[in-house]
Amino acid sequence: MSPRPDIAWSRQLAGTSASAVVLWIFAGTVVMAAHGAAGWWLMQERPAPASMPEPAAIMIDLAAVPMAPAAVEEQIAPDEVDAEAAEDVPVETVEEVEVAEAVEPVEPEKVVEAEETPPEAVEPVETAEAVEPEPVEPVEEQVAALDPVELPLPQARPEPPRKEEARREKPKEKPRRKPEPAKAKQKPSAETRKAQVQAPAEAPRAAAPQNSSGASASVSPARWQARVASHLERRKRYPAAARRQGQQGTAQVRFTIDGSGNVQSVSLLRSSGVPALDEEVVALVRRASPVPAPPPGVNRTIVVPIRFSMR
């Protein structure tokens, strides 16, 4: 007959609880043993030794090094022997006492006082007595008296003989007769003077067209126009008012000439925009007349641009 299930479960539970109790007891014993061993090890650790106090300072008084007095040198005559130099006195130095550091506190030792050694007295140097030089008697200069010597006086140079100047009697000039005053010339009439003034002025103008007409016969039309432009450019004047104001521009002028180059008419073809420059262009063509004579068969109405620039 099989046992009851509740009785079997209670038996199994009782066996399990007994083994668990044993395990817990064993674990607690191990933990307690570990803690006890750690506490015992900490109790056995030696305390750290206290820091040793620093040894007391030892004062040592050192005696000042004696200084030998400087020897006084006296000047001695050059004939005497030099004095002997004073001997240096050796000075004993006190050695410092080396103190070994001890682990245990050591009682301070007594300060060792250095014995002062008195410097030896320096024997005074005997200085030789200076020999006084004997006074030297002044030597009297003996000057031999010289006999007075008569010096010859310089003789005056003889004056050179003057040349006898021949006196010539000047011939008496005959009185000249004064010329009679010329009769007053008749004053030229006003018409005569006007003709004389106009004649020299017209002569160059008449000669210039004749010369230019002969030279222009063999000149091409393009070269002749370049000569006319160069002729006008040399006689161009920049108006002062326009120069001060910095006014610039280019104007075109048209003028007609005859066969000799004389300007017949002039007009402004294109304005430069500045009235002063336009007036100067027209005045320039009139002032430059006559211009180089045109070659035969060329149009005598010319258009020339005149440029005014500050550059």
Coordinates of C-alpha atoms in Angstrom, one line a residue:
M1 CA 0.0 0.0 0.0
S2 CA 1.6 3.4 -1.0
P3 CA 2.1 6.1 1.6
R4 CA 0.0 9.1 1.7
P5 CA 1.2 12.1 -0.4
D6 CA 1.0 14.7 2.4
I7 CA 3.1 12.5 4.7
A8 CA 5.8 12.0 2.0
W9 CA 6.0 15.8 1.3
S10 CA 6.4 16.6 5.0
R11 CA 9.2 14.1 5.3
Q12 CA 11.0 15.6 2.3
L13 CA 10.6 19.1 3.7
A14 CA 12.0 18.1 7.0
G15 CA 15.1 16.6 5.4
T16 CA 15.6 19.7 3.2
S17 CA 15.3 22.2 6.2
A18 CA 17.9 20.3 8.2
S19 CA 20.5 20.4 5.5
A20 CA 19.9 24.1 4.9
V21 CA 20.4 24.9 8.6
V22 CA 23.7 23.1 8.5
L23 CA 24.9 25.1 5.5
W24 CA 23.9 28.4 7.1
I25 CA 25.7 27.6 10.3
F26 CA 28.8 26.6 8.3
A27 CA 28.7 29.9 6.3
G28 CA 28.3 32.0 9.4
T29 CA 31.3 30.2 11.0
V30 CA 33.5 31.0 8.0
V31 CA 32.4 34.7 8.0
M32 CA 33.1 35.0 11.7
A33 CA 36.5 33.4 11.3
A34 CA 37.4 35.7 8.5
H35 CA 36.4 38.8 10.5
G36 CA 38.3 37.5 13.5
A37 CA 41.5 36.9 11.5
A38 CA 41.3 40.4 10.0
G39 CA 40.9 42.0 13.4
W40 CA 43.7 40.0 14.9
W41 CA 46.0 41.1 12.0
L42 CA 45.1 44.7 12.5
M43 CA 45.8 44.4 16.3
Q44 CA 49.3 42.9 15.6
E45 CA 50.4 45.9 13.3
R46 CA 53.1 48.0 15.0
P47 CA 52.4 51.7 15.5
A48 CA 54.4 54.0 13.3
P49 CA 57.4 55.5 15.1
A50 CA 57.1 59.1 16.0
S51 CA 59.2 61.5 13.9
M52 CA 62.5 62.2 15.4
P53 CA 63.0 65.8 16.5
E54 CA 65.5 67.8 14.6
P55 CA 68.9 68.2 16.4
A56 CA 69.4 71.5 18.1
A57 CA 71.4 74.1 16.2
I58 CA 75.0 74.5 17.3
M59 CA 76.4 78.1 17.3
I60 CA 80.0 78.5 16.5
D61 CA 81.7 81.9 16.9
L62 CA 84.5 82.4 14.4
A63 CA 87.1 85.0 15.2
A64 CA 87.6 87.8 12.7
V65 CA 90.6 87.3 10.4
P66 CA 93.3 89.7 11.6
M67 CA 94.4 92.1 8.9
A68 CA 98.0 93.1 8.7
P69 CA 98.4 96.9 8.7
A70 CA 99.4 98.2 5.4
A71 CA 103.1 99.0 5.2
V72 CA 103.7 102.7 4.7
E73 CA 106.2 103.3 1.9
E74 CA 108.3 106.4 2.1
Q75 CA 110.0 108.0 -0.9
I76 CA 113.7 107.5 -0.7
A77 CA 116.4 109.3 -2.6
P78 CA 117.3 107.6 -5.9
D79 CA 120.8 106.9 -4.7
E80 CA 119.7 104.9 -1.7
V81 CA 118.7 101.2 -1.6
D82 CA 115.0 100.3 -1.6
A83 CA 113.6 99.4 1.8
E84 CA 112.7 95.8 2.5
A85 CA 109.0 94.8 2.3
A86 CA 107.2 93.9 5.4
E87 CA 106.7 90.2 6.0
D88 CA 103.2 88.9 5.9
V89 CA 102.0 87.3 9.1
P90 CA 100.4 83.9 8.6
V91 CA 97.0 83.7 10.2
E92 CA 95.7 80.4 11.6
T93 CA 92.2 79.6 10.5
V94 CA 89.9 77.7 12.8
E95 CA 88.5 74.5 11.3
E96 CA 84.8 74.0 11.6
V97 CA 83.8 71.1 13.8
E98 CA 81.8 68.6 11.8
V99 CA 78.8 67.4 13.8
A100 CA 77.5 64.0 12.9
E101 CA 73.7 63.6 13.0
A102 CA 72.7 61.1 15.6
V103 CA 69.4 59.1 15.6
E104 CA 68.8 59.6 19.3
P105 CA 68.6 63.1 20.7
V106 CA 72.1 64.3 21.6
E107 CA 72.9 66.9 24.2
P108 CA 74.2 70.1 22.6
E109 CA 78.0 70.2 22.7
K110 CA 79.8 73.2 24.1
V111 CA 80.8 75.8 21.7
V112 CA 84.5 75.7 20.9
E113 CA 85.9 79.2 21.1
A114 CA 88.7 79.9 18.7
E115 CA 91.7 81.3 20.2
E116 CA 92.6 84.7 18.9
T117 CA 96.1 84.9 17.7
P118 CA 97.5 88.3 18.2
P119 CA 99.2 89.6 15.0
E120 CA 103.0 89.9 15.2
A121 CA 104.2 93.4 15.5
V122 CA 105.8 94.6 12.2
E123 CA 109.2 96.1 12.7
P124 CA 109.4 99.6 11.4
V125 CA 111.5 99.9 8.3
E126 CA 114.4 102.3 8.7
T127 CA 114.4 104.9 6.0
A128 CA 117.7 106.2 4.9
E129 CA 118.2 109.8 5.5
A130 CA 117.8 111.8 2.3
V131 CA 121.1 113.4 1.2
E132 CA 120.7 117.1 0.6
P133 CA 122.2 118.1 -2.7
E134 CA 125.0 120.7 -2.4
P135 CA 124.0 124.1 -3.7
V136 CA 125.5 124.8 -7.0
E137 CA 127.0 128.2 -7.4
P138 CA 125.7 130.1 -10.4
V139 CA 128.2 130.5 -13.1
E140 CA 128.7 134.0 -14.1
E141 CA 128.5 134.4 -17.8
Q142 CA 131.6 136.1 -19.1
V143 CA 130.8 138.3 -22.0
A144 CA 133.7 139.7 -23.8
A145 CA 133.3 143.3 -24.5
L146 CA 133.4 144.0 -28.2
D147 CA 135.0 147.0 -29.6
P148 CA 132.5 149.4 -31.3
V149 CA 132.6 148.9 -35.0
E150 CA 131.7 151.7 -37.3
L151 CA 129.3 150.5 -39.9
P152 CA 129.3 152.3 -43.2
L153 CA 126.2 154.2 -43.9
P154 CA 124.3 153.1 -47.0
Q155 CA 124.9 155.5 -49.9
A156 CA 122.0 156.9 -51.7
R157 CA 121.5 155.6 -55.3
P158 CA 122.2 158.2 -57.9
E159 CA 119.0 159.4 -59.6
P160 CA 118.9 158.4 -63.3
P161 CA 119.4 161.3 -65.6
R162 CA 116.2 162.7 -66.8
K163 CA 115.8 162.7 -70.5
E164 CA 115.7 166.0 -71.9
E165 CA 112.4 166.5 -73.5
A166 CA 112.5 168.3 -76.7
R167 CA 110.2 171.1 -76.5
R168 CA 108.6 171.6 -79.8
E169 CA 106.6 174.6 -80.4
K170 CA 103.2 173.6 -81.5
P171 CA 102.0 175.3 -84.6
K172 CA 99.2 177.6 -84.0
E173 CA 95.9 176.4 -85.4
K174 CA 94.2 178.6 -87.8
P175 CA 90.7 179.5 -86.8
R176 CA 88.2 177.6 -88.7
R177 CA 85.3 179.2 -90.3
K178 CA 82.0 178.1 -88.9
P179 CA 79.7 176.7 -91.6
E180 CA 76.6 178.6 -92.3
P181 CA 73.5 176.9 -90.9
A182 CA 71.7 175.0 -93.6
K183 CA 68.3 176.1 -94.6
A184 CA 65.5 174.4 -92.9
K185 CA 64.1 171.6 -94.9
Q186 CA 60.6 171.7 -95.9
K187 CA 58.3 169.6 -93.8
P188 CA 56.8 166.7 -95.7
S189 CA 53.1 166.7 -96.1
A190 CA 50.9 164.3 -94.3
E191 CA 50.1 162.3 -97.4
T192 CA 53.8 161.8 -98.1
R193 CA 54.5 160.4 -94.6
K194 CA 51.5 158.1 -94.8
A195 CA 52.8 156.7 -98.1
Q196 CA 56.3 156.1 -96.6
V197 CA 54.8 154.2 -93.6
Q198 CA 52.5 152.0 -95.7
A199 CA 55.2 151.2 -98.3
P200 CA 57.5 149.2 -96.0
A201 CA 54.6 147.3 -94.4
E202 CA 53.1 146.3 -97.7
A203 CA 56.5 145.2 -99.2
P204 CA 56.8 142.0 -97.1
R205 CA 53.2 141.0 -97.7
A206 CA 53.7 141.5 -101.4
A207 CA 56.9 139.5 -101.4
A208 CA 55.4 136.6 -99.3
P209 CA 52.6 135.8 -101.7
Q210 CA 55.0 135.8 -104.7
N211 CA 57.4 133.5 -103.0
S212 CA 54.7 131.2 -101.7
S213 CA 52.9 131.1 -105.0
G214 CA 56.1 129.9 -106.7
A215 CA 56.7 127.2 -104.0
S216 CA 53.1 126.0 -103.8
A217 CA 52.9 125.2 -107.5
S218 CA 54.7 122.0 -106.9
V219 CA 52.9 121.0 -103.6
S220 CA 50.1 118.4 -103.3
P221 CA 46.7 119.5 -102.0
A222 CA 47.0 117.3 -98.8
R223 CA 50.5 118.7 -98.0
W224 CA 49.3 122.3 -98.6
Q225 CA 46.4 121.8 -96.1
A226 CA 48.8 120.5 -93.5
R227 CA 50.9 123.6 -94.0
V228 CA 47.9 125.8 -93.5
A229 CA 47.0 124.0 -90.3
S230 CA 50.5 124.3 -89.0
H231 CA 50.6 128.0 -90.0
L232 CA 47.4 128.5 -87.9
E233 CA 48.7 126.4 -85.0
R234 CA 51.9 128.5 -84.6
R235 CA 49.8 131.7 -84.2
K236 CA 47.2 130.3 -81.9
R237 CA 46.7 132.0 -78.5
Y238 CA 44.9 130.4 -75.6
P239 CA 42.5 132.9 -74.0
A240 CA 43.7 133.8 -70.4
A241 CA 40.2 133.6 -68.9
A242 CA 39.5 130.2 -70.4
R243 CA 42.9 128.9 -69.2
R244 CA 42.2 130.1 -65.7
Q245 CA 38.9 128.3 -65.7
G246 CA 40.3 125.2 -67.3
Q247 CA 38.0 125.5 -70.3
Q248 CA 38.8 123.3 -73.3
G249 CA 37.2 122.5 -76.7
T250 CA 37.6 122.1 -80.5
A251 CA 36.0 124.5 -82.9
Q252 CA 35.8 124.3 -86.7
V253 CA 36.4 127.4 -88.8
R254 CA 35.7 128.0 -92.5
F255 CA 37.5 130.6 -94.5
T256 CA 38.1 131.6 -98.1
I257 CA 41.4 132.7 -99.6
D258 CA 42.6 134.1 -102.9
G259 CA 45.4 132.9 -105.1
S260 CA 48.0 134.6 -102.9
G261 CA 46.7 133.2 -99.6
N262 CA 45.0 136.3 -98.3
V263 CA 41.9 135.6 -96.3
Q264 CA 38.8 136.9 -97.9
S265 CA 36.1 135.8 -95.5
V266 CA 35.9 133.7 -92.3
S267 CA 33.0 132.1 -90.3
L268 CA 32.6 129.7 -87.4
L269 CA 31.3 126.4 -88.7
R270 CA 31.1 124.5 -85.4
S271 CA 31.3 126.0 -81.9
S272 CA 33.5 124.6 -79.2
G273 CA 30.9 125.4 -76.5
V274 CA 33.1 128.1 -75.0
P275 CA 32.4 131.7 -76.4
A276 CA 36.0 132.8 -75.6
L277 CA 37.5 130.0 -77.6
D278 CA 35.1 130.6 -80.5
E279 CA 36.1 134.3 -80.7
E280 CA 39.8 133.3 -80.6
V281 CA 39.3 130.9 -83.5
V282 CA 37.9 133.6 -85.8
A283 CA 40.5 136.2 -84.7
L284 CA 43.2 133.6 -85.3
V285 CA 42.3 133.1 -89.0
R286 CA 42.3 136.9 -89.5
R287 CA 45.5 137.3 -87.7
A288 CA 47.3 134.6 -89.7
S289 CA 46.5 136.1 -93.1
P290 CA 48.1 135.5 -95.5
V291 CA 48.3 131.8 -95.3
P292 CA 50.5 129.6 -97.6
A293 CA 49.3 130.1 -101.2
P294 CA 47.2 127.3 -102.6
P295 CA 48.4 125.2 -105.5
P296 CA 46.6 125.7 -108.8
G297 CA 43.2 123.9 -109.2
V298 CA 42.5 123.6 -105.5
N299 CA 39.3 124.7 -103.7
R300 CA 40.1 127.9 -101.9
T301 CA 37.4 127.4 -99.3
I302 CA 39.0 125.6 -96.3
V303 CA 37.6 124.0 -93.1
V304 CA 40.2 123.6 -90.4
P305 CA 39.6 122.3 -86.8
I306 CA 41.2 124.3 -84.1
R307 CA 41.7 122.5 -80.7
F308 CA 42.3 124.1 -77.3
S309 CA 43.7 121.7 -74.7
M310 CA 45.3 122.2 -71.3
R311 CA 47.7 119.3 -71.9

